[in-house]
Amino acid sequence: MSAPAKAERPMTHAEIVEAYLTASMIPDPDAAAAYMKPGTVITFTGGREFDHPRGPTGFNAKRYSWVKKKMDRFDVCPGADETVVYSVGTLYGEWIDGTPFEGNRYVDRFVVRGGQIVKMDVWNDSAERILVQRGIDA
């Protein structure tokens, strides 16, 4: 007789966020969307709002040839009905003109409820770095 199969444990809130970010960096916005409740508002840098991960992917395609996140840590703040997860780290990649970069700070804030992301807010230093590239004191 074989041993019973172990039940797979549910993903933690931080694992949900990490899986979302990993899929979004491929980029595979449809795979990333599997971790979000449909219609979730993603408030991106500059206050741009999107309702699907395709929005930020399309925006990033105008700014970067490619971009990835070095996820340094996840800060998890549990609440009664939802959990807030912050992903903190740096961006690295290549600007649209082919110039490489690294060390570009980011903070992503996620609200997770019922095993799905229901809100996302994104901040990073890309705009300031672009200003410096153009000789504007940022």
GROMACS .gro file of N, CA, C and O in nm:
model
  552
    1MET      N    1   0.085  -0.118   0.000
    1MET     CA    2   0.000   0.000   0.000
    1MET      C    3   0.090   0.124   0.000
    1MET      O    4   0.186   0.132   0.074
    2SER      N    5   0.058   0.222  -0.084
    2SER     CA    6   0.140   0.342  -0.092
    2SER      C    7   0.092   0.445   0.011
    2SER      O    8  -0.022   0.443   0.055
    3ALA      N    9   0.183   0.534   0.045
    3ALA     CA   10   0.150   0.639   0.141
    3ALA      C   11   0.053   0.738   0.077
    3ALA      O   12   0.059   0.763  -0.044
    4PRO      N   13  -0.037   0.795   0.157
    4PRO     CA   14  -0.130   0.893   0.101
    4PRO      C   15  -0.054   1.018   0.054
    4PRO      O   16   0.047   1.055   0.111
    5ALA      N   17  -0.103   1.077  -0.052
    5ALA     CA   18  -0.042   1.199  -0.105
    5ALA      C   19  -0.060   1.312  -0.005
    5ALA      O   20  -0.164   1.324   0.059
    6LYS      N   21   0.043   1.394   0.009
    6LYS     CA   22   0.034   1.509   0.098
    6LYS      C   23  -0.052   1.616   0.033
    6LYS      O   24  -0.041   1.641  -0.087
    7ALA      N   25  -0.135   1.678   0.113
    7ALA     CA   26  -0.216   1.788   0.062
    7ALA      C   27  -0.124   1.909   0.040
    7ALA      O   28  -0.039   1.938   0.124
    8GLU      N   29  -0.140   1.973  -0.072
    8GLU     CA   30  -0.059   2.091  -0.100
    8GLU      C   31  -0.113   2.207  -0.017
    8GLU      O   32  -0.232   2.233  -0.014
    9ARG      N   33  -0.023   2.276   0.052
    9ARG     CA   34  -0.066   2.388   0.136
    9ARG      C   35  -0.096   2.509   0.049
    9ARG      O   36  -0.036   2.526  -0.058
   10PRO      N   37  -0.186   2.593   0.094
   10PRO     CA   38  -0.214   2.714   0.017
   10PRO      C   39  -0.091   2.806   0.018
   10PRO      O   40  -0.010   2.802   0.110
   11MET      N   41  -0.080   2.888  -0.084
   11MET     CA   42   0.031   2.984  -0.091
   11MET      C   43   0.013   3.090   0.016
   11MET      O   44  -0.099   3.133   0.045
   12THR      N   45   0.124   3.135   0.073
   12THR     CA   46   0.118   3.247   0.165
   12THR      C   47   0.093   3.374   0.084
   12THR      O   48   0.110   3.375  -0.040
   13HIS      N   49   0.056   3.480   0.152
   13HIS     CA   50   0.032   3.606   0.081
   13HIS      C   51   0.159   3.656   0.012
   13HIS      O   52   0.154   3.704  -0.101
   14ALA      N   53   0.273   3.642   0.078
   14ALA     CA   54   0.400   3.683   0.016
   14ALA      C   55   0.430   3.596  -0.106
   14ALA      O   56   0.481   3.646  -0.208
   15GLU      N   57   0.400   3.467  -0.101
   15GLU     CA   58   0.423   3.378  -0.216
   15GLU      C   59   0.332   3.415  -0.333
   15GLU      O   60   0.374   3.406  -0.450
   16ILE      N   61   0.209   3.457  -0.306
   16ILE     CA   62   0.118   3.502  -0.412
   16ILE      C   63   0.178   3.624  -0.482
   16ILE      O   64   0.184   3.630  -0.605
   17VAL      N   65   0.226   3.719  -0.402
   17VAL     CA   66   0.286   3.841  -0.459
   17VAL      C   67   0.412   3.806  -0.538
   17VAL      O   68   0.431   3.854  -0.650
   18GLU      N   69   0.497   3.721  -0.484
   18GLU     CA   70   0.620   3.683  -0.554
   18GLU      C   71   0.588   3.611  -0.685
   18GLU      O   72   0.652   3.637  -0.788
   19ALA      N   73   0.488   3.524  -0.685
   19ALA     CA   74   0.449   3.454  -0.808
   19ALA      C   75   0.396   3.553  -0.912
   19ALA      O   76   0.427   3.542  -1.031
   20TYR      N   77   0.317   3.650  -0.867
   20TYR     CA   78   0.267   3.754  -0.957
   20TYR      C   79   0.385   3.830  -1.020
   20TYR      O   80   0.390   3.848  -1.142
   21LEU      N   81   0.477   3.876  -0.936
   21LEU     CA   82   0.590   3.954  -0.986
   21LEU      C   83   0.678   3.872  -1.080
   21LEU      O   84   0.725   3.922  -1.182
   22THR      N   85   0.700   3.746  -1.048
   22THR     CA   86   0.781   3.659  -1.132
   22THR      C   87   0.716   3.644  -1.270
   22THR      O   88   0.784   3.657  -1.373
   23ALA      N   89   0.586   3.620  -1.275
   23ALA     CA   90   0.516   3.609  -1.404
   23ALA      C   91   0.520   3.741  -1.480
   23ALA      O   92   0.538   3.743  -1.602
   24SER      N   93   0.507   3.852  -1.408
   24SER     CA   94   0.505   3.982  -1.477
   24SER      C   95   0.642   4.017  -1.535
   24SER      O   96   0.650   4.092  -1.632
   25MET      N   97   0.749   3.961  -1.478
   25MET     CA   98   0.883   3.990  -1.530
   25MET      C   99   0.919   3.907  -1.653
   25MET      O  100   1.015   3.940  -1.722
   26ILE      N  101   0.843   3.803  -1.684
   26ILE     CA  102   0.879   3.718  -1.798
   26ILE      C  103   0.882   3.799  -1.928
   26ILE      O  104   0.976   3.778  -2.005
   27PRO      N  105   0.796   3.886  -1.968
   27PRO     CA  106   0.666   3.919  -1.911
   27PRO      C  107   0.556   3.828  -1.966
   27PRO      O  108   0.546   3.807  -2.086
   28ASP      N  109   0.471   3.783  -1.874
   28ASP     CA  110   0.353   3.704  -1.910
   28ASP      C  111   0.235   3.762  -1.832
   28ASP      O  112   0.200   3.711  -1.725
   29PRO      N  113   0.179   3.872  -1.882
   29PRO     CA  114   0.072   3.939  -1.806
   29PRO      C  115  -0.050   3.851  -1.782
   29PRO      O  116  -0.117   3.867  -1.680
   30ASP      N  117  -0.079   3.757  -1.872
   30ASP     CA  118  -0.195   3.670  -1.849
   30ASP      C  119  -0.169   3.573  -1.734
   30ASP      O  120  -0.258   3.547  -1.652
   31ALA      N  121  -0.047   3.520  -1.724
   31ALA     CA  122  -0.013   3.434  -1.610
   31ALA      C  123  -0.014   3.516  -1.481
   31ALA      O  124  -0.062   3.469  -1.377
   32ALA      N  125   0.036   3.640  -1.487
   32ALA     CA  126   0.034   3.727  -1.369
   32ALA      C  127  -0.110   3.753  -1.324
   32ALA      O  128  -0.140   3.755  -1.204
   33ALA      N  129  -0.199   3.772  -1.420
   33ALA     CA  130  -0.340   3.802  -1.388
   33ALA      C  131  -0.407   3.689  -1.310
   33ALA      O  132  -0.504   3.713  -1.238
   34ALA      N  133  -0.356   3.568  -1.320
   34ALA     CA  134  -0.414   3.455  -1.247
   34ALA      C  135  -0.406   3.476  -1.096
   34ALA      O  136  -0.483   3.415  -1.021
   35TYR      N  137  -0.318   3.564  -1.051
   35TYR     CA  138  -0.302   3.590  -0.908
   35TYR      C  139  -0.384   3.711  -0.863
   35TYR      O  140  -0.380   3.748  -0.745
   36MET      N  141  -0.457   3.773  -0.955
   36MET     CA  142  -0.535   3.893  -0.926
   36MET      C  143  -0.683   3.867  -0.943
   36MET      O  144  -0.723   3.795  -1.035
   37LYS      N  145  -0.761   3.933  -0.861
   37LYS     CA  146  -0.906   3.932  -0.881
   37LYS      C  147  -0.933   4.015  -1.008
   37LYS      O  148  -0.874   4.121  -1.027
   38PRO      N  149  -1.018   3.966  -1.098
   38PRO     CA  150  -1.046   4.043  -1.219
   38PRO      C  151  -1.093   4.186  -1.185
   38PRO      O  152  -1.170   4.207  -1.093
   39GLY      N  153  -1.040   4.281  -1.262
   39GLY     CA  154  -1.077   4.421  -1.241
   39GLY      C  155  -0.995   4.492  -1.135
   39GLY      O  156  -1.020   4.608  -1.105
   40THR      N  157  -0.895   4.424  -1.080
   40THR     CA  158  -0.809   4.485  -0.979
   40THR      C  159  -0.746   4.612  -1.037
   40THR      O  160  -0.700   4.612  -1.150
   41VAL      N  161  -0.743   4.717  -0.957
   41VAL     CA  162  -0.681   4.842  -1.000
   41VAL      C  163  -0.532   4.837  -0.966
   41VAL      O  164  -0.494   4.812  -0.852
   42ILE      N  165  -0.450   4.858  -1.069
   42ILE     CA  166  -0.306   4.869  -1.055
   42ILE      C  167  -0.273   5.017  -1.074
   42ILE      O  168  -0.293   5.071  -1.183
   43THR      N  169  -0.228   5.083  -0.968
   43THR     CA  170  -0.188   5.223  -0.979
   43THR      C  171  -0.038   5.226  -0.996
   43THR      O  172   0.038   5.191  -0.905
   44PHE      N  173   0.003   5.265  -1.116
   44PHE     CA  174   0.143   5.258  -1.156
   44PHE      C  175   0.210   5.393  -1.132
   44PHE      O  176   0.145   5.491  -1.096
   45THR      N  177   0.340   5.399  -1.155
   45THR     CA  178   0.414   5.523  -1.138
   45THR      C  179   0.344   5.638  -1.210
   45THR      O  180   0.286   5.619  -1.317
   46GLY      N  181   0.348   5.754  -1.148
   46GLY     CA  182   0.283   5.871  -1.207
   46GLY      C  183   0.133   5.871  -1.194
   46GLY      O  184   0.064   5.953  -1.254
   47GLY      N  185   0.076   5.778  -1.116
   47GLY     CA  186  -0.069   5.772  -1.096
   47GLY      C  187  -0.146   5.708  -1.210
   47GLY      O  188  -0.268   5.717  -1.214
   48ARG      N  189  -0.077   5.641  -1.302
   48ARG     CA  190  -0.145   5.573  -1.413
   48ARG      C  191  -0.221   5.453  -1.359
   48ARG      O  192  -0.165   5.374  -1.283
   49GLU      N  193  -0.346   5.436  -1.399
   49GLU     CA  194  -0.426   5.324  -1.352
   49GLU      C  195  -0.452   5.224  -1.464
   49GLU      O  196  -0.484   5.263  -1.576
   50PHE      N  197  -0.437   5.097  -1.429
   50PHE     CA  198  -0.462   4.987  -1.521
   50PHE      C  199  -0.551   4.885  -1.451
   50PHE      O  200  -0.551   4.876  -1.330
   51ASP      N  201  -0.626   4.805  -1.530
   51ASP     CA  202  -0.713   4.703  -1.471
   51ASP      C  203  -0.669   4.562  -1.507
   51ASP      O  204  -0.742   4.466  -1.483
   52HIS      N  205  -0.548   4.549  -1.562
   52HIS     CA  206  -0.493   4.417  -1.598
   52HIS      C  207  -0.341   4.434  -1.606
   52HIS      O  208  -0.293   4.542  -1.645
   53PRO      N  209  -0.264   4.330  -1.575
   53PRO     CA  210  -0.118   4.339  -1.587
   53PRO      C  211  -0.067   4.375  -1.726
   53PRO      O  212   0.048   4.418  -1.740
   54ARG      N  213  -0.150   4.361  -1.830
   54ARG     CA  214  -0.108   4.405  -1.964
   54ARG      C  215  -0.078   4.554  -1.966
   54ARG      O  216   0.006   4.599  -2.045
   55GLY      N  217  -0.147   4.633  -1.884
   55GLY     CA  218  -0.125   4.778  -1.881
   55GLY      C  219   0.017   4.815  -1.843
   55GLY      O  220   0.086   4.883  -1.920
   56PRO      N  221   0.065   4.772  -1.725
   56PRO     CA  222   0.204   4.802  -1.691
   56PRO      C  223   0.305   4.741  -1.788
   56PRO      O  224   0.407   4.802  -1.818
   57THR      N  225   0.277   4.622  -1.841
   57THR     CA  226   0.368   4.560  -1.937
   57THR      C  227   0.382   4.648  -2.060
   57THR      O  228   0.493   4.672  -2.109
   58GLY      N  229   0.270   4.699  -2.110
   58GLY     CA  230   0.273   4.789  -2.226
   58GLY      C  231   0.344   4.919  -2.197
   58GLY      O  232   0.421   4.970  -2.279
   59PHE      N  233   0.320   4.975  -2.079
   59PHE     CA  234   0.387   5.099  -2.039
   59PHE      C  235   0.538   5.077  -2.030
   59PHE      O  236   0.616   5.157  -2.079
   60ASN      N  237   0.578   4.967  -1.964
   60ASN     CA  238   0.721   4.938  -1.949
   60ASN      C  239   0.790   4.920  -2.083
   60ASN      O  240   0.908   4.956  -2.098
   61ALA      N  241   0.720   4.868  -2.183
   61ALA     CA  242   0.779   4.847  -2.316
   61ALA      C  243   0.819   4.980  -2.380
   61ALA      O  244   0.907   4.983  -2.467
   62LYS      N  245   0.758   5.091  -2.337
   62LYS     CA  246   0.794   5.224  -2.390
   62LYS      C  247   0.915   5.282  -2.317
   62LYS      O  248   0.977   5.375  -2.366
   63ARG      N  249   0.945   5.230  -2.200
   63ARG     CA  250   1.050   5.286  -2.115
   63ARG      C  251   1.177   5.201  -2.115
   63ARG      O  252   1.287   5.253  -2.106
   64TYR      N  253   1.160   5.068  -2.120
   64TYR     CA  254   1.272   4.976  -2.107
   64TYR      C  255   1.277   4.879  -2.225
   64TYR      O  256   1.173   4.835  -2.273
   65SER      N  257   1.399   4.841  -2.268
   65SER     CA  258   1.412   4.727  -2.360
   65SER      C  259   1.374   4.601  -2.285
   65SER      O  260   1.308   4.513  -2.338
   66TRP      N  261   1.420   4.594  -2.158
   66TRP     CA  262   1.377   4.490  -2.066
   66TRP      C  263   1.405   4.538  -1.924
   66TRP      O  264   1.490   4.624  -1.902
   67VAL      N  265   1.329   4.484  -1.830
   67VAL     CA  266   1.345   4.522  -1.689
   67VAL      C  267   1.308   4.403  -1.601
   67VAL      O  268   1.218   4.327  -1.634
   68LYS      N  269   1.383   4.388  -1.494
   68LYS     CA  270   1.359   4.281  -1.395
   68LYS      C  271   1.367   4.342  -1.255
   68LYS      O  272   1.425   4.450  -1.236
   69LYS      N  273   1.314   4.269  -1.159
   69LYS     CA  274   1.319   4.313  -1.020
   69LYS      C  275   1.410   4.222  -0.940
   69LYS      O  276   1.401   4.100  -0.950
   70LYS      N  277   1.496   4.282  -0.862
   70LYS     CA  278   1.570   4.209  -0.759
   70LYS      C  279   1.488   4.230  -0.632
   70LYS      O  280   1.490   4.338  -0.574
   71MET      N  281   1.414   4.127  -0.596
   71MET     CA  282   1.324   4.137  -0.481
   71MET      C  283   1.404   4.112  -0.354
   71MET      O  284   1.442   3.999  -0.324
   72ASP      N  285   1.432   4.220  -0.280
   72ASP     CA  286   1.514   4.207  -0.159
   72ASP      C  287   1.434   4.152  -0.041
   72ASP      O  288   1.487   4.075   0.038
   73ARG      N  289   1.309   4.195  -0.027
   73ARG     CA  290   1.231   4.147   0.087
   73ARG      C  291   1.082   4.170   0.064
   73ARG      O  292   1.041   4.250  -0.022
   74PHE      N  293   1.004   4.099   0.142
   74PHE     CA  294   0.858   4.116   0.145
   74PHE      C  295   0.821   4.150   0.289
   74PHE      O  296   0.856   4.076   0.381
   75ASP      N  297   0.754   4.263   0.307
   75ASP     CA  298   0.703   4.301   0.438
   75ASP      C  299   0.554   4.268   0.439
   75ASP      O  300   0.480   4.321   0.354
   76VAL      N  301   0.513   4.183   0.530
   76VAL     CA  302   0.375   4.133   0.535
   76VAL      C  303   0.305   4.194   0.656
   76VAL      O  304   0.353   4.181   0.770
   77CYS      N  305   0.193   4.260   0.630
   77CYS     CA  306   0.115   4.327   0.734
   77CYS      C  307  -0.025   4.269   0.736
   77CYS      O  308  -0.114   4.314   0.662
   78PRO      N  309  -0.049   4.166   0.819
   78PRO     CA  310  -0.181   4.102   0.820
   78PRO      C  311  -0.286   4.190   0.886
   78PRO      O  312  -0.257   4.262   0.981
   79GLY      N  313  -0.407   4.183   0.833
   79GLY     CA  314  -0.521   4.254   0.890
   79GLY      C  315  -0.634   4.155   0.913
   79GLY      O  316  -0.619   4.035   0.889
   80ALA      N  317  -0.746   4.205   0.958
   80ALA     CA  318  -0.860   4.118   0.988
   80ALA      C  319  -0.912   4.048   0.864
   80ALA      O  320  -0.936   3.927   0.865
   81ASP      N  321  -0.933   4.122   0.754
   81ASP     CA  322  -0.992   4.066   0.633
   81ASP      C  323  -0.899   4.065   0.512
   81ASP      O  324  -0.934   4.012   0.407
   82GLU      N  325  -0.785   4.129   0.526
   82GLU     CA  326  -0.692   4.138   0.414
   82GLU      C  327  -0.551   4.154   0.468
   82GLU      O  328  -0.532   4.186   0.586
   83THR      N  329  -0.455   4.131   0.382
   83THR     CA  330  -0.314   4.145   0.418
   83THR      C  331  -0.250   4.239   0.319
   83THR      O  332  -0.275   4.231   0.198
   84VAL      N  333  -0.168   4.330   0.369
   84VAL     CA  334  -0.089   4.417   0.284
   84VAL      C  335   0.052   4.360   0.277
   84VAL      O  336   0.111   4.327   0.379
   85VAL      N  337   0.100   4.344   0.154
   85VAL     CA  338   0.235   4.292   0.131
   85VAL      C  339   0.312   4.397   0.051
   85VAL      O  340   0.267   4.441  -0.055
   86TYR      N  341   0.428   4.436   0.105
   86TYR     CA  342   0.518   4.526   0.034
   86TYR      C  343   0.633   4.443  -0.023
   86TYR      O  344   0.693   4.363   0.049
   87SER      N  345   0.663   4.462  -0.150
   87SER     CA  346   0.782   4.406  -0.212
   87SER      C  347   0.878   4.522  -0.230
   87SER      O  348   0.844   4.624  -0.293
   88VAL      N  349   0.998   4.508  -0.174
   88VAL     CA  350   1.097   4.615  -0.176
   88VAL      C  351   1.224   4.561  -0.240
   88VAL      O  352   1.268   4.450  -0.208
   89GLY      N  353   1.282   4.639  -0.330
   89GLY     CA  354   1.406   4.595  -0.394
   89GLY      C  355   1.454   4.697  -0.495
   89GLY      O  356   1.430   4.816  -0.480
   90THR      N  357   1.520   4.645  -0.599
   90THR     CA  358   1.573   4.733  -0.703
   90THR      C  359   1.541   4.675  -0.841
   90THR      O  360   1.524   4.555  -0.857
   91LEU      N  361   1.532   4.764  -0.936
   91LEU     CA  362   1.513   4.727  -1.076
   91LEU      C  363   1.649   4.725  -1.144
   91LEU      O  364   1.739   4.804  -1.112
   92TYR      N  365   1.662   4.635  -1.241
   92TYR     CA  366   1.780   4.634  -1.327
   92TYR      C  367   1.733   4.597  -1.467
   92TYR      O  368   1.626   4.538  -1.485
   93GLY      N  369   1.809   4.638  -1.566
   93GLY     CA  370   1.769   4.607  -1.703
   93GLY      C  371   1.840   4.695  -1.802
   93GLY      O  372   1.957   4.730  -1.785
   94GLU      N  373   1.764   4.734  -1.904
   94GLU     CA  374   1.820   4.813  -2.013
   94GLU      C  375   1.714   4.915  -2.055
   94GLU      O  376   1.599   4.881  -2.079
   95TRP      N  377   1.756   5.042  -2.060
   95TRP     CA  378   1.667   5.146  -2.109
   95TRP      C  379   1.635   5.119  -2.256
   95TRP      O  380   1.706   5.045  -2.324
   96ILE      N  381   1.537   5.186  -2.307
   96ILE     CA  382   1.493   5.167  -2.445
   96ILE      C  383   1.606   5.198  -2.545
   96ILE      O  384   1.610   5.142  -2.653
   97ASP      N  385   1.701   5.285  -2.505
   97ASP     CA  386   1.814   5.317  -2.594
   97ASP      C  387   1.928   5.216  -2.586
   97ASP      O  388   2.031   5.232  -2.650
   98GLY      N  389   1.911   5.110  -2.503
   98GLY     CA  390   2.012   5.006  -2.492
   98GLY      C  391   2.109   5.025  -2.376
   98GLY      O  392   2.194   4.939  -2.352
   99THR      N  393   2.100   5.136  -2.303
   99THR     CA  394   2.189   5.160  -2.190
   99THR      C  395   2.148   5.074  -2.071
   99THR      O  396   2.033   5.079  -2.029
  100PRO      N  397   2.241   4.996  -2.016
  100PRO     CA  398   2.206   4.913  -1.900
  100PRO      C  399   2.192   4.998  -1.773
  100PRO      O  400   2.250   5.107  -1.763
  101PHE      N  401   2.117   4.949  -1.677
  101PHE     CA  402   2.104   5.014  -1.548
  101PHE      C  403   2.083   4.909  -1.440
  101PHE      O  404   2.044   4.795  -1.467
  102GLU      N  405   2.105   4.950  -1.316
  102GLU     CA  406   2.078   4.865  -1.201
  102GLU      C  407   2.064   4.956  -1.079
  102GLU      O  408   2.094   5.075  -1.085
  103GLY      N  409   2.017   4.900  -0.970
  103GLY     CA  410   2.007   4.976  -0.845
  103GLY      C  411   1.894   5.076  -0.840
  103GLY      O  412   1.893   5.164  -0.755
  104ASN      N  413   1.798   5.065  -0.929
  104ASN     CA  414   1.683   5.157  -0.937
  104ASN      C  415   1.580   5.110  -0.833
  104ASN      O  416   1.516   5.007  -0.849
  105ARG      N  417   1.566   5.186  -0.724
  105ARG     CA  418   1.481   5.143  -0.613
  105ARG      C  419   1.333   5.133  -0.654
  105ARG      O  420   1.285   5.213  -0.733
  106TYR      N  421   1.264   5.034  -0.596
  106TYR     CA  422   1.120   5.022  -0.614
  106TYR      C  423   1.053   4.976  -0.484
  106TYR      O  424   1.116   4.912  -0.400
  107VAL      N  425   0.926   5.011  -0.471
  107VAL     CA  426   0.838   4.958  -0.367
  107VAL      C  427   0.705   4.929  -0.435
  107VAL      O  428   0.648   5.015  -0.502
  108ASP      N  429   0.658   4.805  -0.421
  108ASP     CA  430   0.525   4.767  -0.470
  108ASP      C  431   0.442   4.732  -0.347
  108ASP      O  432   0.487   4.657  -0.261
  109ARG      N  433   0.321   4.785  -0.341
  109ARG     CA  434   0.229   4.757  -0.230
  109ARG      C  435   0.110   4.679  -0.285
  109ARG      O  436   0.045   4.724  -0.380
  110PHE      N  437   0.083   4.565  -0.226
  110PHE     CA  438  -0.027   4.478  -0.268
  110PHE      C  439  -0.125   4.460  -0.153
  110PHE      O  440  -0.083   4.447  -0.038
  111VAL      N  441  -0.253   4.455  -0.186
  111VAL     CA  442  -0.355   4.413  -0.091
  111VAL      C  443  -0.402   4.275  -0.137
  111VAL      O  444  -0.440   4.259  -0.254
  112VAL      N  445  -0.395   4.177  -0.047
  112VAL     CA  446  -0.434   4.039  -0.079
  112VAL      C  447  -0.555   4.004   0.008
  112VAL      O  448  -0.552   4.022   0.129
  113ARG      N  449  -0.658   3.954  -0.059
  113ARG     CA  450  -0.781   3.915   0.010
  113ARG      C  451  -0.833   3.787  -0.054
  113ARG      O  452  -0.842   3.780  -0.177
  114GLY      N  453  -0.866   3.688   0.028
  114GLY     CA  454  -0.921   3.564  -0.026
  114GLY      C  455  -0.828   3.493  -0.123
  114GLY      O  456  -0.873   3.431  -0.218
  115GLY      N  457  -0.697   3.504  -0.101
  115GLY     CA  458  -0.601   3.435  -0.186
  115GLY      C  459  -0.574   3.502  -0.319
  115GLY      O  460  -0.508   3.443  -0.405
  116GLN      N  461  -0.623   3.625  -0.338
  116GLN     CA  462  -0.599   3.698  -0.464
  116GLN      C  463  -0.557   3.841  -0.435
  116GLN      O  464  -0.598   3.901  -0.335
  117ILE      N  465  -0.477   3.896  -0.524
  117ILE     CA  466  -0.441   4.037  -0.516
  117ILE      C  467  -0.562   4.119  -0.558
  117ILE      O  468  -0.622   4.092  -0.662
  118VAL      N  469  -0.599   4.217  -0.476
  118VAL     CA  470  -0.716   4.300  -0.506
  118VAL      C  471  -0.679   4.448  -0.526
  118VAL      O  472  -0.764   4.528  -0.566
  119LYS      N  473  -0.552   4.483  -0.503
  119LYS     CA  474  -0.504   4.621  -0.525
  119LYS      C  475  -0.353   4.616  -0.534
  119LYS      O  476  -0.289   4.539  -0.464
  120MET      N  477  -0.297   4.698  -0.622
  120MET     CA  478  -0.153   4.709  -0.636
  120MET      C  479  -0.115   4.854  -0.661
  120MET      O  480  -0.178   4.922  -0.742
  121ASP      N  481  -0.011   4.900  -0.591
  121ASP     CA  482   0.044   5.033  -0.611
  121ASP      C  483   0.194   5.019  -0.637
  121ASP      O  484   0.261   4.938  -0.570
  122VAL      N  485   0.248   5.096  -0.732
  122VAL     CA  486   0.386   5.083  -0.777
  122VAL      C  487   0.457   5.217  -0.769
  122VAL      O  488   0.405   5.318  -0.819
  123TRP      N  489   0.577   5.216  -0.708
  123TRP     CA  490   0.664   5.333  -0.705
  123TRP      C  491   0.805   5.290  -0.739
  123TRP      O  492   0.849   5.183  -0.697
  124ASN      N  493   0.878   5.373  -0.817
  124ASN     CA  494   1.020   5.349  -0.842
  124ASN      C  495   1.088   5.478  -0.884
  124ASN      O  496   1.023   5.581  -0.904
  125ASP      N  497   1.220   5.471  -0.895
  125ASP     CA  498   1.301   5.589  -0.926
  125ASP      C  499   1.326   5.610  -1.076
  125ASP      O  500   1.408   5.693  -1.113
  126SER      N  501   1.257   5.538  -1.163
  126SER     CA  502   1.286   5.547  -1.306
  126SER      C  503   1.272   5.689  -1.361
  126SER      O  504   1.356   5.734  -1.437
  127ALA      N  505   1.167   5.759  -1.324
  127ALA     CA  506   1.145   5.894  -1.378
  127ALA      C  507   1.261   5.986  -1.342
  127ALA      O  508   1.309   6.063  -1.425
  128GLU      N  509   1.309   5.976  -1.217
  128GLU     CA  510   1.421   6.059  -1.174
  128GLU      C  511   1.547   6.025  -1.252
  128GLU      O  512   1.623   6.112  -1.293
  129ARG      N  513   1.568   5.897  -1.277
  129ARG     CA  514   1.686   5.855  -1.354
  129ARG      C  515   1.678   5.904  -1.498
  129ARG      O  516   1.780   5.940  -1.557
  130ILE      N  517   1.560   5.903  -1.556
  130ILE     CA  518   1.543   5.953  -1.693
  130ILE      C  519   1.572   6.103  -1.697
  130ILE      O  520   1.637   6.152  -1.790
  131LEU      N  521   1.528   6.177  -1.595
  131LEU     CA  522   1.558   6.320  -1.591
  131LEU      C  523   1.709   6.344  -1.586
  131LEU      O  524   1.761   6.430  -1.659
  132VAL      N  525   1.780   6.270  -1.503
  132VAL     CA  526   1.925   6.285  -1.492
  132VAL      C  527   1.991   6.253  -1.626
  132VAL      O  528   2.083   6.324  -1.669
  133GLN      N  529   1.944   6.149  -1.697
  133GLN     CA  530   1.998   6.116  -1.829
  133GLN      C  531   1.986   6.233  -1.924
  133GLN      O  532   2.069   6.252  -2.013
  134ARG      N  533   1.881   6.310  -1.906
  134ARG     CA  534   1.855   6.425  -1.995
  134ARG      C  535   1.917   6.554  -1.943
  134ARG      O  536   1.888   6.662  -1.995
  135GLY      N  537   1.999   6.544  -1.839
  135GLY     CA  538   2.070   6.661  -1.788
  135GLY      C  539   1.986   6.751  -1.700
  135GLY      O  540   2.022   6.866  -1.674
  136ILE      N  541   1.874   6.700  -1.650
  136ILE     CA  542   1.785   6.777  -1.563
  136ILE      C  543   1.814   6.735  -1.419
  136ILE      O  544   1.811   6.617  -1.387
  137ASP      N  545   1.843   6.833  -1.332
  137ASP     CA  546   1.872   6.801  -1.192
  137ASP      C  547   1.746   6.746  -1.125
  137ASP      O  548   1.647   6.815  -1.111
  138ALA      N  549   1.752   6.620  -1.087
  138ALA     CA  550   1.635   6.556  -1.029
  138ALA      C  551   1.643   6.552  -0.878
  138ALA      O  552   1.735   6.518  -0.817
   0.00000   0.00000   0.00000
